Coordinates of C-alpha atoms in Angstrom, one line a residue:
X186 CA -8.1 -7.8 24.7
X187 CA -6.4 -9.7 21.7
X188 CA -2.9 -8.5 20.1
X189 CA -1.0 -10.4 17.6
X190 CA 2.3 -9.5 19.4
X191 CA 6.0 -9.0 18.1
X192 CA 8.0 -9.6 21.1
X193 CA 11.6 -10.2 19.7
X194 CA 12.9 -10.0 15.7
X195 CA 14.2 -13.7 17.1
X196 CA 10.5 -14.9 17.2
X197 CA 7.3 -15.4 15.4
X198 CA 5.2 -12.9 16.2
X199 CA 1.7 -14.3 18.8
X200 CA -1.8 -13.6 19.6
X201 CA -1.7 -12.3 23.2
X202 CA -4.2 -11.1 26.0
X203 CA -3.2 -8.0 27.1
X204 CA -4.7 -4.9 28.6
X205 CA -6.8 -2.3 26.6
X206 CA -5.3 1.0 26.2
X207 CA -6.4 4.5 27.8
X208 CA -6.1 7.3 25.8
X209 CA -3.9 10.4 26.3
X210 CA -4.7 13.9 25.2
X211 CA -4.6 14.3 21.8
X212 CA -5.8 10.5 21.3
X213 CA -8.6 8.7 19.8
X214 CA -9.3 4.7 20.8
X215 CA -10.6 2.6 18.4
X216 CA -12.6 -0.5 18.4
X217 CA -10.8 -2.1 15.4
X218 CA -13.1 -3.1 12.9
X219 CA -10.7 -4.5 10.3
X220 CA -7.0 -4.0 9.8
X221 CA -4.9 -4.0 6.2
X222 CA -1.5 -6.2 5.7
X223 CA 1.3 -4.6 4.4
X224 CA 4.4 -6.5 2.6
X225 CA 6.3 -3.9 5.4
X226 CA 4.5 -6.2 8.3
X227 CA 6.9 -9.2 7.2
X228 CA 9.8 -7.1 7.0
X229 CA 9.1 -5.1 10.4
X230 CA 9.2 -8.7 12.0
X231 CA 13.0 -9.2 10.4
X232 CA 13.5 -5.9 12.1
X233 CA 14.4 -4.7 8.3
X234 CA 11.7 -2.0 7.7
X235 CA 13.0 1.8 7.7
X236 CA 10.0 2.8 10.4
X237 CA 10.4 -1.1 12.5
X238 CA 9.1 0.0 16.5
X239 CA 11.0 -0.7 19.4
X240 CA 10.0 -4.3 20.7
X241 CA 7.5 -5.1 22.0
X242 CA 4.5 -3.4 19.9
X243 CA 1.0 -4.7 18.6
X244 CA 1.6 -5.1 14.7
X245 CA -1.1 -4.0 12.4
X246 CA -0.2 -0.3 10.1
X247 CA -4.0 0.5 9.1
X248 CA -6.8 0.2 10.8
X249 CA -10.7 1.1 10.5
X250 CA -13.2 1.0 13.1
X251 CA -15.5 3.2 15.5
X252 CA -14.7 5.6 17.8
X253 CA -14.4 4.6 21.3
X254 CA -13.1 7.5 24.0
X255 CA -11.6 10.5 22.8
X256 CA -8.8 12.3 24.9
X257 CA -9.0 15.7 26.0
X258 CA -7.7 18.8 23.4
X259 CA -9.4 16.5 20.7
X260 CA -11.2 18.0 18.0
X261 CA -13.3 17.5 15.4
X262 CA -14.0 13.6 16.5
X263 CA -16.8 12.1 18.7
X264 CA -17.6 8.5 20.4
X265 CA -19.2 6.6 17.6
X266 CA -17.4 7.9 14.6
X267 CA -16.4 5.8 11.7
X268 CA -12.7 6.8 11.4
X269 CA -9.7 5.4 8.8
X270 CA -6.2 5.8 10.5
X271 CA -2.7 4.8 9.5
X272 CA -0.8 4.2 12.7
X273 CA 1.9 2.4 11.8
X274 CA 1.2 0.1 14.6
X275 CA -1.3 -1.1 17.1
X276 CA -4.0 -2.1 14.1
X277 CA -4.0 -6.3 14.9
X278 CA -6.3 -5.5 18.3
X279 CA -9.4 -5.8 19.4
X280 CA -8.8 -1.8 20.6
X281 CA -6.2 0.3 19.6
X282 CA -5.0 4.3 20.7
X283 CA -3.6 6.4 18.0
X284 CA -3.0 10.5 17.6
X285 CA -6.1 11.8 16.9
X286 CA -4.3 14.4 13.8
X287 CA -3.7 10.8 11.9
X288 CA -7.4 9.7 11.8
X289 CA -9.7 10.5 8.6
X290 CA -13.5 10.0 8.6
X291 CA -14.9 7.2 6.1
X292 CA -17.6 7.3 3.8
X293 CA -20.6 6.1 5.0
X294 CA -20.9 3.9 2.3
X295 CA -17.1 2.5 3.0
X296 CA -17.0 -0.7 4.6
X297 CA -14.4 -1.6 7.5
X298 CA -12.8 -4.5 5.2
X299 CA -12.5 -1.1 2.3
X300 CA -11.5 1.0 4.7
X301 CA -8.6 -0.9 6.1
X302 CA -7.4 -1.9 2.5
X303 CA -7.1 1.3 1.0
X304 CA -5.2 4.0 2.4
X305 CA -1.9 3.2 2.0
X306 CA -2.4 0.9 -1.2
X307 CA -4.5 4.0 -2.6
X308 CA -2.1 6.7 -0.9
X309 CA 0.9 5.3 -2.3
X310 CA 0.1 5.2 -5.8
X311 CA -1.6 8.6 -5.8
X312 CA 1.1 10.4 -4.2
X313 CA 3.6 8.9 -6.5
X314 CA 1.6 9.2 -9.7
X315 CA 0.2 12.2 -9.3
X316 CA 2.5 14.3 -7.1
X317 CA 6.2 12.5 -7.5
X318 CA 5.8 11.8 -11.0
X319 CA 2.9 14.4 -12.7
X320 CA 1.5 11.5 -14.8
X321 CA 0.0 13.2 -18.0
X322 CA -2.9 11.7 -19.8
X323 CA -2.0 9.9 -23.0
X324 CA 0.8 8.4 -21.4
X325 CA 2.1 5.3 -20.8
X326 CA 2.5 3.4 -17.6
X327 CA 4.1 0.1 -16.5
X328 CA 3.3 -0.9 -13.5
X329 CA 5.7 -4.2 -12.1
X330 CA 3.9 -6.6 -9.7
X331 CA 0.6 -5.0 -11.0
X332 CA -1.8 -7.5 -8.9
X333 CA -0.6 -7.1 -5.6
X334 CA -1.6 -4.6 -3.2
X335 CA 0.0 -1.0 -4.0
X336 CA 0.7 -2.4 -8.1
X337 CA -3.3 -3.2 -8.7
X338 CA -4.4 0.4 -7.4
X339 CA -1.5 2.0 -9.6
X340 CA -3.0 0.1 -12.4
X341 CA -6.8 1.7 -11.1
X342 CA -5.3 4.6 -11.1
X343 CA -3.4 5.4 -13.8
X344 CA -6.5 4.2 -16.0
X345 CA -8.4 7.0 -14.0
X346 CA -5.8 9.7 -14.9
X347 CA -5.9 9.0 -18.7
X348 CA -2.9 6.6 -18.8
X349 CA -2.0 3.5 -21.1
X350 CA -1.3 0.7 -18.5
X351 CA 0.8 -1.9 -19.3
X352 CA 0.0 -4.0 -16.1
X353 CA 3.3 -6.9 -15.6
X354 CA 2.9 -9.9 -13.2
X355 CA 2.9 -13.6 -12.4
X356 CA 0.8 -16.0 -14.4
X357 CA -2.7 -15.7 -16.1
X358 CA -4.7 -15.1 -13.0
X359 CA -3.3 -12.1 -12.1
X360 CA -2.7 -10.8 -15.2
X361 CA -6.4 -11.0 -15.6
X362 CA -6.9 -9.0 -11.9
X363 CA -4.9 -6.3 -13.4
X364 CA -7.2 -6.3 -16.2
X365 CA -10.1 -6.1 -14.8
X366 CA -8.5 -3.0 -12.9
X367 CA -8.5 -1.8 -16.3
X368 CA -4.7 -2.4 -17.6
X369 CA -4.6 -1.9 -21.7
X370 CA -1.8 -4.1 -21.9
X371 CA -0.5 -7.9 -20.0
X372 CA 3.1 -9.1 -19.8
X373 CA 3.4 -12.2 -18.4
X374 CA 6.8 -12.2 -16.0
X375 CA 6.9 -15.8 -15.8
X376 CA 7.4 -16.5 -19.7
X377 CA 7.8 -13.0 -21.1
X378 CA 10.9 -10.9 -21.8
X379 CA 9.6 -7.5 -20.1
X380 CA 12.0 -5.4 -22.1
X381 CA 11.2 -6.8 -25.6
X382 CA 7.3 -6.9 -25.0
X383 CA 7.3 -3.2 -23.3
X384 CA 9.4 -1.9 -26.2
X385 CA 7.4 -3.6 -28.5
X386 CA 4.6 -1.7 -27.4
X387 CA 6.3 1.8 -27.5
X388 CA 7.9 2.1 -24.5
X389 CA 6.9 3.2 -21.4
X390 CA 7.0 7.0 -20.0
X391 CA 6.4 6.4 -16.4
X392 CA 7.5 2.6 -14.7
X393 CA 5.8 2.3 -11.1
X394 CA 8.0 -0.6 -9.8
X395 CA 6.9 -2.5 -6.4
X396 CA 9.0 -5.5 -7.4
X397 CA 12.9 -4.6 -7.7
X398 CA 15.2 -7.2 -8.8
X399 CA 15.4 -8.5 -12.7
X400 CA 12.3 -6.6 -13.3
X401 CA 13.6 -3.6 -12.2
X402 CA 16.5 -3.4 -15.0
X403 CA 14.1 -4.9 -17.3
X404 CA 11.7 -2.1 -17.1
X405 CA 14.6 0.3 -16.8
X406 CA 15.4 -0.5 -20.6
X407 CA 12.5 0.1 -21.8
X408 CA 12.1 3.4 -21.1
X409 CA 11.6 6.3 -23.5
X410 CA 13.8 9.5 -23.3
X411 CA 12.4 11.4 -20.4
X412 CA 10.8 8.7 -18.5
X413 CA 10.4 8.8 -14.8
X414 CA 11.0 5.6 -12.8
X415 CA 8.7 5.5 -9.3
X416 CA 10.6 3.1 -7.0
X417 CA 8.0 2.1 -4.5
X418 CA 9.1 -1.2 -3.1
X419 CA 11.5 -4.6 -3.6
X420 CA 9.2 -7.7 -3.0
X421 CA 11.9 -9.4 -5.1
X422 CA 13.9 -9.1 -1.7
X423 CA 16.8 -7.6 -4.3
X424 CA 17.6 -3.7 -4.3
X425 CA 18.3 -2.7 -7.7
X426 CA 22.0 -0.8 -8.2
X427 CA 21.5 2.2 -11.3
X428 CA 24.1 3.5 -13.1
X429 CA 23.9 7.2 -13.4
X430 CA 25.2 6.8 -16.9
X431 CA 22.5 5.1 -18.2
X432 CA 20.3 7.5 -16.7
X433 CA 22.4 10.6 -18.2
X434 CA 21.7 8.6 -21.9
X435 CA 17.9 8.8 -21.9
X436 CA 17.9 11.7 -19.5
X437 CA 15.9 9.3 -16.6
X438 CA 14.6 10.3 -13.5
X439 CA 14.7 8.0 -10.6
X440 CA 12.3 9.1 -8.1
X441 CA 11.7 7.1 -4.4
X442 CA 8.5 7.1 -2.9
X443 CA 7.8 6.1 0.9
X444 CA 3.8 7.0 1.4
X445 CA 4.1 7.2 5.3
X446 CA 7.5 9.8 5.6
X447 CA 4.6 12.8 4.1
X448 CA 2.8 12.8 8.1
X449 CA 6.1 14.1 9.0
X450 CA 7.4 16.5 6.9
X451 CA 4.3 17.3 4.5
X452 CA 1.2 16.1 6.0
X453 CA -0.9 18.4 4.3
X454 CA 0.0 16.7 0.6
X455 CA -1.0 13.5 2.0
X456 CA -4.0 14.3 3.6
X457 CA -4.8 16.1 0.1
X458 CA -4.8 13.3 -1.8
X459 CA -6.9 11.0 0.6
X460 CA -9.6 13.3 -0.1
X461 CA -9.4 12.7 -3.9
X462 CA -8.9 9.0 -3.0
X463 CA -12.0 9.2 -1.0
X464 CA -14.1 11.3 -2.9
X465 CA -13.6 8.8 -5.9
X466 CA -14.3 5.7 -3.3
X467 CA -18.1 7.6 -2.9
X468 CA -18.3 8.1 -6.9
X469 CA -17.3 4.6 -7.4
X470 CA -14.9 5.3 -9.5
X471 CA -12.5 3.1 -7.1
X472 CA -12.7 0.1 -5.6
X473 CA -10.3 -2.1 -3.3
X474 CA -9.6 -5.5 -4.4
X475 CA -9.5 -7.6 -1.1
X476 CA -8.5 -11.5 -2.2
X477 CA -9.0 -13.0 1.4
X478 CA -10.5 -11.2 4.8
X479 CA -9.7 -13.1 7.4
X480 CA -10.1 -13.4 11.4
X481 CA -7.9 -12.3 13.8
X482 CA -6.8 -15.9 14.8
X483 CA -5.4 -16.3 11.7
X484 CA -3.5 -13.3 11.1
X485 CA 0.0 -16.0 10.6
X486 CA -1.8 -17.1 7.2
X487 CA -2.5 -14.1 6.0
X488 CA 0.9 -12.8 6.3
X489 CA 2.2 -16.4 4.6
X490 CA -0.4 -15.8 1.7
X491 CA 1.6 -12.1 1.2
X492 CA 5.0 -13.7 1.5
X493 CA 4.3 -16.7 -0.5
X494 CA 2.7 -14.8 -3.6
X495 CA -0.7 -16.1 -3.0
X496 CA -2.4 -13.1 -2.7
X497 CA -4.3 -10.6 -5.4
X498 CA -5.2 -7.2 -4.1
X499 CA -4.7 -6.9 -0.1
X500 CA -5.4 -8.9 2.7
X501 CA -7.7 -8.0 5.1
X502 CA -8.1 -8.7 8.5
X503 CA -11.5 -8.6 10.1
X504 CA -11.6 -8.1 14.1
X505 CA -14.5 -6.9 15.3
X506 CA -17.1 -9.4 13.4

C-alpha cells in the first residue's frame, strides 16, 4: 500500500509502498477514506512537535474511513463501520491500524472529506471555549488567525455559544471566510492596528490565539479586566514571553490548550465534547470549511499550501477515491 513516509527530520518526507498492517487486539484497521492536515504535520517533520513519533512512521493525525478487520477483545465496532479516529499517526495510507478506544462513529450524513477535517479543528476549539475558558453568552471573542483551520471553527463556534466574534486575519478574502462563519466584527492584520481596532470595539473578554507573535501582545492589550487568553498554537513560528505583571494589572488568565494530551489523562471530557460537536454536525448547525481536498500523490502541496498561508479552512486529503 501507499504511505507518505517520514524517514529522517534530515529529509522531506515520501510516498512509499510498504506493507499493509495486521491488527493486534484491541485494534481496528481502516481503509482510509480521507485524512485532515494539521499545521503540527509541518512541525513533526522538523522533529519540533511536543507528541513528534520515533522515525520512521506514516504521517497523517486524523483519519476517516471504513472499517476493515477488527482485532480480538474489540467492542462495539464491526467490518464495514464508518468510523472518525485521531491517531496521531498512520492517517496518509491507503490502510491504517489504530486502538480501537480512539475511534468514534460518524454520521451517516458525514462525509469522509467532513469527517477527516473536523475533529481536531472542532475539538480544539470546543474544549478550549467551552471547558478551558467557560465562554458566557453575550461576550466577546477575538479569535487571531480566524480563517485557518482551528481559528475558523472558533469563530463557528463562539457564534453558536452566544458570543460577539471579532474574527482577525490576513487580507479581504479571509476576512470574508471568517464572516461567513458568522464573525460580527473584521480586523485586517495586514493594515490594521489589532489593539486600537479591538479596543475600539470594547475590548475583548476571551482572545483564542492560534497565531503567537505580534499578534499575541496585541491582543493581549486589549483585554478587559478579567479576560481569559486561550493559547492554542504559534503559526507565527514566535512563542510569545508574558509578564506576570501585566497579568496581575487586569487580573488575566493565561490558559494553554493542547486538544490531543485529554486521551491521556481525561479522555472522557474529550470524547464529551465530540458528541456535541457531532450532534451539531447532524443538526447542521456546523459545517467544516475544506479550501482544497486533494489526492494522495500530492500530499507535498498540501502541506506547502498550510505553510505558505494559502489555505482557508483545512486541507483535506482524499485516499480512497
Amino acid at each position: 500500500m501507499l504511505s507518505f513516509l517520514l524517514s529522517s527530520h534530515e529529509k522531506q518526507p515520501t510516498l512509499t509502498d510498504i506493507d499493509i498492517p495486521e491488527c493486534a487486539s484491541g485494534q481496528i484497521r481502516l481503509r482510509i477514506g480521507a485524512c485532515g492536515l494539521n499545521f503540527a504535520d509541518l512541525l513533526m517533520i522538523e522533529g519540533k512537535y511536543q507528541d513528534t513519533p520515533k522515525v520512521p512512521f506514516t504521517m497523517g493525525m486524523e483519519v476517516a474511513g471504513t472499517i476493515d478487520t477488527i482485532g480480538t477483545g474489540v467492542t462495539g465496532f464491526a467490518p464495514g463501520d464508518r468510523v472518525a479516529v485521531f491517531g496521531g499517526k498512520d492517517g496518509l495510507a491507503e490502510y491504517g491500524v489504530f486502538d480501537a478506544a480512539r475511534a468514534v462513529k460518524i454520521p451517516d450524513s458525514m462525509s469522509f472529506e467532513d469527517a477527516a477535517a473536523f475533529q481536531i479543528a472542532y475539538g480544539t476549539s470546543h474544549l478550549a471555549l467551552d471547558h478551558r475558558a467557560r465562554l458566557q453568552p453575550g461576550e466577546t471573542l477575538l479569535v487571531l488567525g480566524a480563517a485557518g483551520g482551528v481559528g475558523l471553527t472558533a469563530v463557528e463556534i463562539g457564534k453558536l455559544m452566544g458570543a460577539t466574534v471579532i474574527a482577525c486575519a490576513r487580507g479581504p478574502e479571509k476576512l470574508e471566510v471568517a464572516r461567513q462563519a458568522g464573525a460580527d466584527h473584521l480586523i485586517d492584520a495586514r493594515t490594521e492596528d489589532i489593539r486600537e481596532a479591538v479596543l475600539a470595539l470594547g475590548g475583548s473578554d476571551i482572545v483564542y490565539d492560534a497565531v503567537g507573535g505580534d499578534q499575541f501582545t496585541a491582543a493581549f492589550r486589549s483585554c478587559k479586566p478579567e479576560a481569559r487568553i486561550l493559547t492554542i498554537g504559534f503559526a507565527s513560528g514566535e512563542v510569545p514571553q508574558i509578564k506576570a505583571n501585566h497579568l496581575l494589572v487586569k487580573n488575566l488568565t493565561v490558559m494553554g490548550l493542547y486538544w490531543g494530551g485529554y486521551l491521556t489523562f481525561r479522555p472522557e471530557i474529550l470524547t464529551g465534547s465530540l458528541a456535541q460537536l457531532f450532534a451539531w454536525y447532524d443538526q447542521k448547525k456546523i459545517r467544516p470549511h475544506v479550501s482544497h481536498v486533494l489526492p494522495l500523490e500530492e500530499v507535498a502541496d498540501g502541506l506547502a499550501l498550510l505553510r505558505d498561508r494559502k489555505s482557508t479552512g483545512k486541507v483535506v486529503i482524499r485516499i480512497d477515491g
